[in-house]
Amino acid sequence: MSTRRVIVVGAGNAALCAALAARERGAEVLVLERADKTRRGGNTAFTAGAMRVAYNGVDDLRELMPDLTDEDVANTDFGSYTTENFLDDLARVTEYRTDPDLAGILVDQSYPTLSWMKDQGVKFMPIYGRQAFKVDGKFKFWGGLTVEVNGGGPGLVEYLTKAADREGIKIEYGARVVSLIHGDEGITGVTLTQDGVTRNEEADAVILASGGFQANTEWRTRYLGPSWDLAKVRGTMFNTGDGHKMALDIGASPTGNWSGCHAVGWERNAPEFGDLAVGDGFQKHSYPFGILVNAHGQRFVDEGADFRNYTYAKYGRRILEQPNQFAWQIFDQKVTHLLRDEYRIREVTKVTAPTLEAIAEKLEGVDPAGFLAEVQAYNAAVDTNTEFNPNVKDGRSTNGLPVNKTNWANTLDEGPFEAYQVTCGITFTFGGLRINKNAQVLDTDMNPMPGLYAAGELVGGIFYFNYPGGSGLTNGSVFGRIAGYHSALTTLR
């Protein structure tokens, strides 16, 4: 029996997990990456590397992170994050629209997949810097997110690429796949352009892992709606929906939240696309400890509705809806020590002032009188009798405001004050191709398309409206691995 040949389109996390899994099952694998080598890795290269995973306790984590010392364990409350917790969070934040079968696979396979990635050479570590605060001498993790890749997204790309090289997987850069070759027997290869030359590559199976369509301005506006042409793109410029288009052109079924996306508060003056030198540093995710105001000086979201893991991916849309598509985050000295590292980078739009009146004049584009009236009403509404605790949903709230703050409500009254200007940064789109439990792409008659698989951001049906932080990379890894395994089999043809 001849060796099966599998082509993987893309070279990010989902793609490389797919390539490694297919190779593990004995396939010959060719990875085709649209970007050149210096810009490889898709959106993965721009992430901070957090991966949501179900675990029952610290012993599970020590299996994933063997470098954890006894001292680390003694000084940290890692808690647990069960499969039930993960599934509940995924269902809740997607308003119970997530595909139950795919969601179940994502959750159940999260730990086995990260364990497999560790065996491929990926190194994991606890997210001390962003997901744990020290209280009474002990770190406590919150929000169900504990694990990140050592080296972040760039580290993940490097680990997986080294594993692919080690396993004899060929990666070609600057190779843009433009269409799928198909016939009565299913998918038989791809057409690509490279160095100005168009050619065909034959394959027994093709795995599409080429990301969302967020870098396609025209598609953003077509599917997400008005003003989305004005959003910044957090990651790669190469995710323009090529995989979606080539599959839909031959009858693949679209599914999921095509008008939805992952979008966050992002540095107002960031470039149009992501900057690998800054990476995820343009994000501004400490808003639960301050307030957000728009051009009228008014608050427009409940900054403390939940842990930021469960709100940040939808608040970018809310910022885009504001006048001139911006907001300011304001903090006082009671909480500035809690701000994440991204607030300290050089490329930041920041103002400081000793008094509220002074900072009101420095908030570019904001009505000073409206801002001062808003802060006065906000301060008067804070329940100061409830203790502030950043590690839990502390119930320290406001009362009687048009938009109340549910947790972590502190009065703004201790200068000097700090303010940071943000806009909407889009991470990835939620609409995509329909797949089954084997990651096979389905056609519009709901039948598997022989030889065609998909994984990662271009799969629809999993995320709607929002997502639990860190589940994007895990989703790509889980379904990339599944796609790779099944693409190497002949029984699914």
Short mmCIF file of C-alpha atoms in Angstrom, two decimals:
data_model
loop_
_atom_site.label_atom_id
_atom_site.label_comp_id
_atom_site.label_asym_id
_atom_site.label_seq_id
_atom_site.Cartn_x
_atom_site.Cartn_y
_atom_site.Cartn_z
CA MET A 1 0.00 0.00 0.00
CA SER A 2 1.42 3.38 -1.04
CA THR A 3 2.03 6.12 1.49
CA ARG A 4 -0.76 8.68 1.66
CA ARG A 5 0.17 12.25 0.85
CA VAL A 6 -1.41 15.01 2.91
CA ILE A 7 -1.20 18.74 2.16
CA VAL A 8 -1.75 21.21 4.98
CA VAL A 9 -2.67 24.77 4.07
CA GLY A 10 -1.21 27.17 6.66
CA ALA A 11 1.64 26.98 9.17
CA GLY A 12 0.18 28.15 12.47
CA ASN A 13 -0.76 26.14 15.52
CA ALA A 14 -3.70 24.22 14.00
CA ALA A 15 -1.83 23.53 10.77
CA LEU A 16 1.35 22.26 12.39
CA CYS A 17 -0.56 20.10 14.87
CA ALA A 18 -2.38 18.62 11.88
CA ALA A 19 0.86 18.04 10.02
CA LEU A 20 2.50 16.32 12.99
CA ALA A 21 -0.52 14.10 13.61
CA ALA A 22 -0.72 13.05 9.96
CA ARG A 23 2.99 12.27 9.95
CA GLU A 24 2.59 10.29 13.16
CA ARG A 25 0.11 8.08 11.28
CA GLY A 26 2.62 7.49 8.49
CA ALA A 27 1.58 10.06 5.89
CA GLU A 28 3.92 12.08 3.73
CA VAL A 29 3.12 15.70 4.62
CA LEU A 30 3.60 18.97 2.75
CA VAL A 31 2.83 22.25 4.51
CA LEU A 32 2.10 25.26 2.30
CA GLU A 33 2.43 28.63 4.03
CA ARG A 34 1.33 31.83 2.27
CA ALA A 35 3.68 34.07 4.27
CA ASP A 36 7.43 34.16 3.90
CA LYS A 37 9.51 32.51 6.60
CA THR A 38 9.99 35.72 8.63
CA ARG A 39 6.19 36.19 8.90
CA ARG A 40 5.20 32.54 9.28
CA GLY A 41 2.79 31.15 11.81
CA GLY A 42 -0.44 33.01 11.08
CA ASN A 43 -2.24 34.45 14.09
CA THR A 44 -0.44 32.02 16.39
CA ALA A 45 2.71 34.12 16.17
CA PHE A 46 0.82 37.15 17.55
CA THR A 47 -0.80 35.48 20.56
CA ALA A 48 0.43 35.52 24.14
CA GLY A 49 0.24 31.72 24.13
CA ALA A 50 -2.47 31.05 26.74
CA MET A 51 -4.21 27.68 26.34
CA ARG A 52 -7.37 26.76 28.21
CA VAL A 53 -7.27 23.17 29.42
CA ALA A 54 -9.38 21.03 31.72
CA TYR A 55 -7.48 19.63 34.73
CA ASN A 56 -8.45 18.07 38.04
CA GLY A 57 -5.66 19.48 40.16
CA VAL A 58 -2.01 20.35 40.44
CA ASP A 59 -0.85 16.80 39.67
CA ASP A 60 -2.35 17.11 36.17
CA LEU A 61 -0.56 20.42 35.72
CA ARG A 62 2.77 18.96 36.83
CA GLU A 63 2.43 16.38 34.06
CA LEU A 64 2.14 19.23 31.54
CA MET A 65 4.73 21.40 33.27
CA PRO A 66 7.42 19.14 34.75
CA ASP A 67 9.56 22.17 35.59
CA LEU A 68 7.09 23.20 38.32
CA THR A 69 8.98 23.06 41.60
CA ASP A 70 7.69 22.02 45.00
CA GLU A 71 8.14 25.66 46.03
CA ASP A 72 5.94 26.80 43.13
CA VAL A 73 3.26 24.36 44.20
CA ALA A 74 3.48 25.39 47.85
CA ASN A 75 3.16 29.09 46.99
CA THR A 76 0.31 28.75 44.49
CA ASP A 77 -3.36 27.84 44.59
CA PHE A 78 -3.85 26.29 41.16
CA GLY A 79 -7.30 25.00 42.02
CA SER A 80 -8.95 22.81 39.40
CA TYR A 81 -10.77 23.38 36.13
CA THR A 82 -12.83 20.33 35.28
CA THR A 83 -14.30 19.34 31.93
CA GLU A 84 -17.67 20.36 33.37
CA ASN A 85 -16.29 23.82 34.22
CA PHE A 86 -14.83 24.24 30.73
CA LEU A 87 -18.00 23.10 28.96
CA ASP A 88 -20.17 25.30 31.16
CA ASP A 89 -18.01 28.34 30.41
CA LEU A 90 -17.99 27.63 26.68
CA ALA A 91 -21.76 27.19 26.61
CA ARG A 92 -22.45 30.24 28.75
CA VAL A 93 -20.33 32.78 26.90
CA THR A 94 -21.58 31.59 23.49
CA GLU A 95 -25.16 31.93 24.76
CA TYR A 96 -25.62 28.16 24.39
CA ARG A 97 -25.23 28.23 20.61
CA THR A 98 -21.94 26.33 20.46
CA ASP A 99 -22.22 23.02 18.61
CA PRO A 100 -22.55 20.51 21.47
CA ASP A 101 -20.67 17.72 19.71
CA LEU A 102 -17.70 19.88 18.70
CA ALA A 103 -17.69 21.63 22.07
CA GLY A 104 -17.61 18.27 23.84
CA ILE A 105 -14.65 17.15 21.74
CA LEU A 106 -12.80 20.42 22.36
CA VAL A 107 -13.22 20.11 26.12
CA ASP A 108 -12.63 16.37 26.46
CA GLN A 109 -9.54 16.40 24.23
CA SER A 110 -7.99 19.56 25.68
CA TYR A 111 -5.78 17.82 28.23
CA PRO A 112 -4.79 14.83 26.06
CA THR A 113 -3.92 17.22 23.24
CA LEU A 114 -1.69 19.45 25.39
CA SER A 115 -0.04 16.32 26.77
CA TRP A 116 0.62 15.21 23.18
CA MET A 117 2.00 18.66 22.35
CA LYS A 118 4.37 18.39 25.30
CA ASP A 119 5.61 15.12 23.81
CA GLN A 120 6.23 16.98 20.54
CA GLY A 121 8.53 19.37 22.41
CA VAL A 122 6.19 22.21 23.36
CA LYS A 123 7.04 23.67 26.78
CA PHE A 124 4.25 24.95 29.03
CA MET A 125 4.35 27.17 32.11
CA PRO A 126 1.87 28.80 34.52
CA ILE A 127 0.49 32.24 33.55
CA TYR A 128 1.69 33.95 36.71
CA GLY A 129 2.02 37.37 35.13
CA ARG A 130 -1.52 37.70 33.77
CA GLN A 131 -3.79 35.20 35.53
CA ALA A 132 -2.76 35.17 39.19
CA PHE A 133 -2.57 37.82 41.87
CA LYS A 134 -0.64 37.34 45.09
CA VAL A 135 -2.83 37.58 48.18
CA ASP A 136 -1.52 36.84 51.68
CA GLY A 137 1.73 35.56 50.24
CA LYS A 138 0.15 33.03 47.87
CA PHE A 139 -0.65 33.22 44.18
CA LYS A 140 -4.21 32.31 43.23
CA PHE A 141 -5.29 31.57 39.68
CA TRP A 142 -8.68 32.76 38.50
CA GLY A 143 -10.94 32.53 35.46
CA GLY A 144 -10.10 28.94 34.52
CA LEU A 145 -6.93 29.89 32.66
CA THR A 146 -3.67 28.56 34.07
CA VAL A 147 -1.37 27.36 31.28
CA GLU A 148 0.60 29.19 28.60
CA VAL A 149 3.31 28.25 26.16
CA ASN A 150 6.82 29.23 27.19
CA GLY A 151 7.72 31.96 24.72
CA GLY A 152 4.11 32.78 23.90
CA GLY A 153 2.77 32.45 20.39
CA PRO A 154 6.17 32.85 18.69
CA GLY A 155 7.49 30.12 21.00
CA LEU A 156 4.64 27.82 20.01
CA VAL A 157 5.37 28.34 16.31
CA GLU A 158 9.05 27.63 16.94
CA TYR A 159 8.41 24.44 18.95
CA LEU A 160 5.97 23.02 16.40
CA THR A 161 8.13 23.98 13.42
CA LYS A 162 11.15 22.28 14.99
CA ALA A 163 9.04 19.18 15.58
CA ALA A 164 7.90 19.24 11.95
CA ASP A 165 11.50 19.54 10.73
CA ARG A 166 12.52 16.69 12.99
CA GLU A 167 9.77 14.47 11.58
CA GLY A 168 10.71 15.17 7.97
CA ILE A 169 7.69 17.36 7.19
CA LYS A 170 8.36 19.70 4.28
CA ILE A 171 7.28 23.34 4.74
CA GLU A 172 7.23 25.67 1.74
CA TYR A 173 6.95 29.43 2.37
CA GLY A 174 5.53 32.07 0.06
CA ALA A 175 3.19 29.38 -1.27
CA ARG A 176 -0.35 30.73 -1.58
CA VAL A 177 -2.96 28.04 -2.22
CA VAL A 178 -5.67 29.51 -4.46
CA SER A 179 -7.98 26.57 -5.19
CA LEU A 180 -8.74 22.93 -4.51
CA ILE A 181 -8.46 20.28 -7.22
CA HIS A 182 -11.46 17.99 -7.03
CA GLY A 183 -13.44 15.47 -9.00
CA ASP A 184 -15.80 12.57 -8.51
CA GLU A 185 -13.31 10.93 -6.13
CA GLY A 186 -13.11 14.02 -3.94
CA ILE A 187 -10.15 16.29 -3.30
CA THR A 188 -7.04 15.31 -5.23
CA GLY A 189 -4.77 18.28 -4.63
CA VAL A 190 -4.37 22.04 -4.69
CA THR A 191 -3.39 24.82 -7.04
CA LEU A 192 -0.90 27.33 -5.64
CA THR A 193 1.21 30.28 -6.66
CA GLN A 194 4.81 30.65 -5.54
CA ASP A 195 7.45 33.07 -6.79
CA GLY A 196 5.09 34.17 -9.56
CA VAL A 197 4.59 30.63 -10.82
CA THR A 198 1.31 28.68 -10.66
CA ARG A 199 1.46 24.93 -10.18
CA ASN A 200 -0.57 21.97 -8.97
CA GLU A 201 0.31 19.66 -6.09
CA GLU A 202 -1.38 16.27 -5.83
CA ALA A 203 -2.56 14.84 -2.52
CA ASP A 204 -4.78 12.14 -1.05
CA ALA A 205 -6.13 14.64 1.47
CA VAL A 206 -6.00 18.38 2.09
CA ILE A 207 -6.30 20.03 5.51
CA LEU A 208 -7.36 23.68 5.49
CA ALA A 209 -5.92 25.56 8.47
CA SER A 210 -5.49 29.01 6.97
CA GLY A 211 -7.23 31.12 9.61
CA GLY A 212 -10.23 33.43 9.55
CA PHE A 213 -11.06 36.29 7.19
CA GLN A 214 -10.38 39.18 9.58
CA ALA A 215 -7.59 40.68 7.45
CA ASN A 216 -9.94 41.02 4.46
CA THR A 217 -11.43 44.51 4.81
CA GLU A 218 -14.13 43.87 2.23
CA TRP A 219 -15.25 40.60 3.82
CA ARG A 220 -15.24 42.15 7.30
CA THR A 221 -17.63 44.83 6.14
CA ARG A 222 -19.74 42.35 4.14
CA TYR A 223 -20.21 39.85 6.94
CA LEU A 224 -19.61 41.70 10.22
CA GLY A 225 -21.32 44.92 9.17
CA PRO A 226 -20.79 48.69 8.97
CA SER A 227 -17.71 50.19 10.66
CA TRP A 228 -15.79 46.92 10.72
CA ASP A 229 -13.61 48.28 7.94
CA LEU A 230 -12.32 50.68 10.63
CA ALA A 231 -11.16 47.99 13.06
CA LYS A 232 -7.48 47.24 13.58
CA VAL A 233 -6.30 43.71 12.79
CA ARG A 234 -4.48 42.28 15.81
CA GLY A 235 -2.61 39.58 13.95
CA THR A 236 -1.38 38.51 10.54
CA MET A 237 -2.22 40.32 7.30
CA PHE A 238 -2.47 36.98 5.49
CA ASN A 239 -5.74 35.68 6.98
CA THR A 240 -8.03 36.90 4.22
CA GLY A 241 -10.43 33.99 3.92
CA ASP A 242 -8.64 32.02 1.20
CA GLY A 243 -9.50 28.70 2.83
CA HIS A 244 -13.15 29.66 3.25
CA LYS A 245 -13.45 30.72 -0.38
CA MET A 246 -11.81 27.73 -2.00
CA ALA A 247 -13.96 25.32 0.02
CA LEU A 248 -17.21 27.24 -0.49
CA ASP A 249 -16.48 27.43 -4.23
CA ILE A 250 -16.75 23.65 -4.47
CA GLY A 251 -19.83 23.23 -2.30
CA ALA A 252 -18.68 23.23 1.32
CA SER A 253 -21.27 24.14 3.93
CA PRO A 254 -20.81 27.42 5.81
CA THR A 255 -21.84 27.49 9.44
CA GLY A 256 -21.50 29.44 12.65
CA ASN A 257 -21.51 33.11 13.59
CA TRP A 258 -20.52 34.77 10.29
CA SER A 259 -21.47 38.19 11.68
CA GLY A 260 -19.43 37.57 14.85
CA CYS A 261 -15.79 37.73 15.80
CA HIS A 262 -13.27 37.90 18.62
CA ALA A 263 -12.51 41.61 19.10
CA VAL A 264 -10.83 43.38 22.02
CA GLY A 265 -9.73 46.72 23.39
CA TRP A 266 -6.58 47.55 21.40
CA GLU A 267 -4.12 50.44 21.35
CA ARG A 268 -5.79 53.34 19.50
CA ASN A 269 -2.72 54.17 17.43
CA ALA A 270 -1.60 50.63 16.65
CA PRO A 271 -0.82 49.87 12.98
CA GLU A 272 -3.41 48.42 10.58
CA PHE A 273 -2.10 44.88 11.09
CA GLY A 274 -0.22 43.20 13.90
CA ASP A 275 3.41 44.02 14.63
CA LEU A 276 5.46 40.94 15.52
CA ALA A 277 7.92 43.07 17.47
CA VAL A 278 5.10 44.19 19.82
CA GLY A 279 3.00 41.04 19.55
CA ASP A 280 0.08 41.02 21.96
CA GLY A 281 1.35 44.11 23.78
CA PHE A 282 -1.17 46.41 22.08
CA GLN A 283 -4.02 44.78 24.03
CA LYS A 284 -5.32 46.52 27.15
CA HIS A 285 -7.07 44.00 29.40
CA SER A 286 -7.00 45.44 32.92
CA TYR A 287 -10.25 47.37 32.40
CA PRO A 288 -12.12 45.42 35.14
CA PHE A 289 -10.18 47.50 37.69
CA GLY A 290 -11.03 50.89 36.18
CA ILE A 291 -13.71 52.46 34.01
CA LEU A 292 -14.17 52.87 30.25
CA VAL A 293 -15.63 56.08 28.86
CA ASN A 294 -16.53 57.18 25.33
CA ALA A 295 -16.35 60.56 23.61
CA HIS A 296 -19.27 61.83 25.69
CA GLY A 297 -17.39 60.89 28.85
CA GLN A 298 -19.93 58.17 29.57
CA ARG A 299 -19.44 54.56 30.62
CA PHE A 300 -20.99 52.08 28.18
CA VAL A 301 -20.11 48.58 29.45
CA ASP A 302 -20.09 46.77 32.78
CA GLU A 303 -16.32 46.57 33.21
CA GLY A 304 -16.76 44.09 36.08
CA ALA A 305 -19.42 41.84 34.59
CA ASP A 306 -17.09 38.84 34.81
CA PHE A 307 -13.40 37.95 34.80
CA ARG A 308 -11.82 39.61 31.78
CA ASN A 309 -11.34 36.13 30.24
CA TYR A 310 -15.08 36.04 29.62
CA THR A 311 -15.67 39.63 28.45
CA TYR A 312 -12.60 40.91 26.61
CA ALA A 313 -13.36 39.09 23.34
CA LYS A 314 -16.71 40.88 22.97
CA TYR A 315 -15.91 44.34 24.32
CA GLY A 316 -13.95 45.32 21.21
CA ARG A 317 -17.24 45.35 19.33
CA ARG A 318 -18.74 47.65 21.96
CA ILE A 319 -15.83 50.07 21.58
CA LEU A 320 -16.27 50.06 17.80
CA GLU A 321 -19.91 51.09 18.32
CA GLN A 322 -18.90 54.26 20.19
CA PRO A 323 -18.53 57.71 18.55
CA ASN A 324 -15.28 57.79 16.53
CA GLN A 325 -14.59 54.15 17.50
CA PHE A 326 -12.52 54.79 20.63
CA ALA A 327 -12.65 54.73 24.41
CA TRP A 328 -10.41 55.67 27.33
CA GLN A 329 -9.60 53.36 30.24
CA ILE A 330 -9.08 55.30 33.48
CA PHE A 331 -7.38 54.05 36.67
CA ASP A 332 -6.38 55.59 39.98
CA GLN A 333 -3.50 54.74 42.31
CA LYS A 334 -5.46 52.10 44.23
CA VAL A 335 -5.20 49.73 41.27
CA THR A 336 -2.34 50.82 39.00
CA HIS A 337 -0.09 48.14 40.55
CA LEU A 338 -2.52 45.54 39.15
CA LEU A 339 -2.16 46.68 35.54
CA ARG A 340 -0.81 44.05 33.18
CA ASP A 341 2.62 44.40 31.55
CA GLU A 342 1.09 45.59 28.27
CA TYR A 343 0.34 48.95 29.91
CA ARG A 344 4.07 49.58 30.29
CA ILE A 345 5.20 49.21 26.69
CA ARG A 346 6.64 52.16 24.77
CA GLU A 347 3.96 52.06 22.04
CA VAL A 348 1.05 53.25 24.16
CA THR A 349 -1.34 56.22 24.11
CA LYS A 350 -1.28 57.26 27.75
CA VAL A 351 -1.98 60.40 29.77
CA THR A 352 -1.52 61.07 33.47
CA ALA A 353 -2.64 63.90 35.73
CA PRO A 354 -2.80 64.60 39.48
CA THR A 355 -6.53 65.44 39.55
CA LEU A 356 -9.71 64.35 37.79
CA GLU A 357 -10.18 67.88 36.49
CA ALA A 358 -6.71 67.85 34.99
CA ILE A 359 -7.02 64.44 33.37
CA ALA A 360 -10.44 65.37 31.97
CA GLU A 361 -8.66 68.00 29.86
CA LYS A 362 -6.12 65.46 28.60
CA LEU A 363 -8.57 62.81 27.35
CA GLU A 364 -8.39 63.56 23.64
CA GLY A 365 -11.80 63.56 21.97
CA VAL A 366 -13.73 63.38 25.27
CA ASP A 367 -16.18 65.98 26.62
CA PRO A 368 -14.53 67.06 29.94
CA ALA A 369 -17.77 68.14 31.61
CA GLY A 370 -19.48 64.90 30.64
CA PHE A 371 -16.57 62.90 32.00
CA LEU A 372 -16.47 64.71 35.34
CA ALA A 373 -20.24 64.32 35.79
CA GLU A 374 -19.97 60.61 34.98
CA VAL A 375 -17.16 60.02 37.49
CA GLN A 376 -19.03 61.96 40.18
CA ALA A 377 -22.12 59.78 39.71
CA TYR A 378 -20.00 56.63 39.53
CA ASN A 379 -18.06 57.39 42.72
CA ALA A 380 -21.26 58.09 44.62
CA ALA A 381 -22.72 54.73 43.52
CA VAL A 382 -19.82 52.48 44.65
CA ASP A 383 -20.55 50.04 47.49
CA THR A 384 -17.51 50.79 49.63
CA ASN A 385 -18.65 48.42 52.39
CA THR A 386 -17.75 45.36 50.32
CA GLU A 387 -14.06 44.39 50.31
CA PHE A 388 -12.17 44.63 47.02
CA ASN A 389 -10.57 41.33 45.92
CA PRO A 390 -9.10 40.99 42.40
CA ASN A 391 -8.88 37.18 42.62
CA VAL A 392 -12.62 36.52 42.87
CA LYS A 393 -15.82 38.07 41.64
CA ASP A 394 -16.02 40.16 44.79
CA GLY A 395 -19.50 41.65 44.40
CA ARG A 396 -18.14 45.13 45.05
CA SER A 397 -20.57 46.93 42.78
CA THR A 398 -22.34 50.16 41.98
CA ASN A 399 -26.04 50.76 42.45
CA GLY A 400 -28.53 52.91 40.60
CA LEU A 401 -26.48 53.75 37.50
CA PRO A 402 -27.69 53.35 33.89
CA VAL A 403 -24.77 50.92 33.47
CA ASN A 404 -23.76 49.38 36.80
CA LYS A 405 -20.41 47.77 37.52
CA THR A 406 -20.96 44.33 39.04
CA ASN A 407 -17.52 43.57 40.54
CA TRP A 408 -14.27 45.35 41.43
CA ALA A 409 -15.91 48.79 41.64
CA ASN A 410 -13.50 51.23 43.28
CA THR A 411 -14.00 54.94 43.56
CA LEU A 412 -11.71 57.02 41.35
CA ASP A 413 -10.34 59.49 43.87
CA GLU A 414 -6.62 58.79 44.43
CA GLY A 415 -4.35 60.62 42.02
CA PRO A 416 -2.28 60.69 40.03
CA PHE A 417 -4.67 59.18 37.52
CA GLU A 418 -3.69 57.15 34.45
CA ALA A 419 -5.70 56.85 31.24
CA TYR A 420 -5.14 54.73 28.12
CA GLN A 421 -6.85 55.22 24.76
CA VAL A 422 -8.13 52.12 22.98
CA THR A 423 -10.01 51.18 19.86
CA CYS A 424 -11.28 47.86 18.47
CA GLY A 425 -8.76 45.18 17.56
CA ILE A 426 -10.17 42.17 15.71
CA THR A 427 -8.52 38.83 16.43
CA PHE A 428 -10.40 36.32 14.32
CA THR A 429 -13.81 35.73 12.77
CA PHE A 430 -16.24 33.11 14.05
CA GLY A 431 -17.97 32.08 10.82
CA GLY A 432 -16.46 29.20 8.90
CA LEU A 433 -16.74 25.74 7.41
CA ARG A 434 -18.89 22.98 8.82
CA ILE A 435 -17.01 19.90 10.01
CA ASN A 436 -17.93 16.61 11.67
CA LYS A 437 -16.28 14.93 14.65
CA ASN A 438 -13.45 13.67 12.40
CA ALA A 439 -12.75 17.25 11.19
CA GLN A 440 -14.03 16.35 7.72
CA VAL A 441 -15.55 19.29 5.86
CA LEU A 442 -19.23 18.75 5.05
CA ASP A 443 -20.95 19.86 1.87
CA THR A 444 -24.28 21.67 1.70
CA ASP A 445 -26.07 18.28 1.70
CA MET A 446 -24.30 17.56 5.02
CA ASN A 447 -22.16 14.81 3.52
CA PRO A 448 -18.40 14.59 4.14
CA MET A 449 -16.33 15.90 1.24
CA PRO A 450 -13.83 13.09 0.56
CA GLY A 451 -10.26 14.13 1.25
CA LEU A 452 -11.06 17.57 2.73
CA TYR A 453 -10.47 18.48 6.39
CA ALA A 454 -10.38 21.72 8.35
CA ALA A 455 -9.13 23.01 11.71
CA GLY A 456 -8.57 26.25 13.56
CA GLU A 457 -10.11 29.64 12.97
CA LEU A 458 -11.77 28.78 9.67
CA VAL A 459 -14.02 26.19 11.34
CA GLY A 460 -17.46 27.54 12.25
CA GLY A 461 -19.99 26.50 14.86
CA ILE A 462 -17.85 26.56 18.01
CA PHE A 463 -17.66 30.23 19.02
CA TYR A 464 -20.61 32.62 18.96
CA PHE A 465 -20.62 36.24 20.17
CA ASN A 466 -17.73 35.61 22.54
CA TYR A 467 -15.31 32.94 23.73
CA PRO A 468 -13.51 31.89 26.92
CA GLY A 469 -9.97 33.29 26.86
CA GLY A 470 -7.33 30.79 25.76
CA SER A 471 -9.75 28.45 24.03
CA GLY A 472 -8.77 29.57 20.52
CA LEU A 473 -5.33 27.98 20.53
CA THR A 474 -6.69 24.88 22.26
CA ASN A 475 -9.42 24.60 19.62
CA GLY A 476 -6.81 24.77 16.86
CA SER A 477 -4.61 22.14 18.48
CA VAL A 478 -7.45 19.71 19.25
CA PHE A 479 -9.05 19.76 15.82
CA GLY A 480 -5.72 20.07 14.03
CA ARG A 481 -4.63 16.85 15.67
CA ILE A 482 -7.93 15.16 14.80
CA ALA A 483 -7.77 16.37 11.19
CA GLY A 484 -4.22 15.12 10.86
CA TYR A 485 -4.97 11.68 12.23
CA HIS A 486 -8.02 11.11 10.06
CA SER A 487 -6.48 12.56 6.90
CA ALA A 488 -3.85 9.84 7.07
CA LEU A 489 -6.48 7.08 7.02
CA THR A 490 -7.97 5.53 3.89
CA THR A 491 -11.24 4.36 5.44
CA LEU A 492 -12.78 7.86 5.46
CA ARG A 493 -12.42 8.41 1.71
#
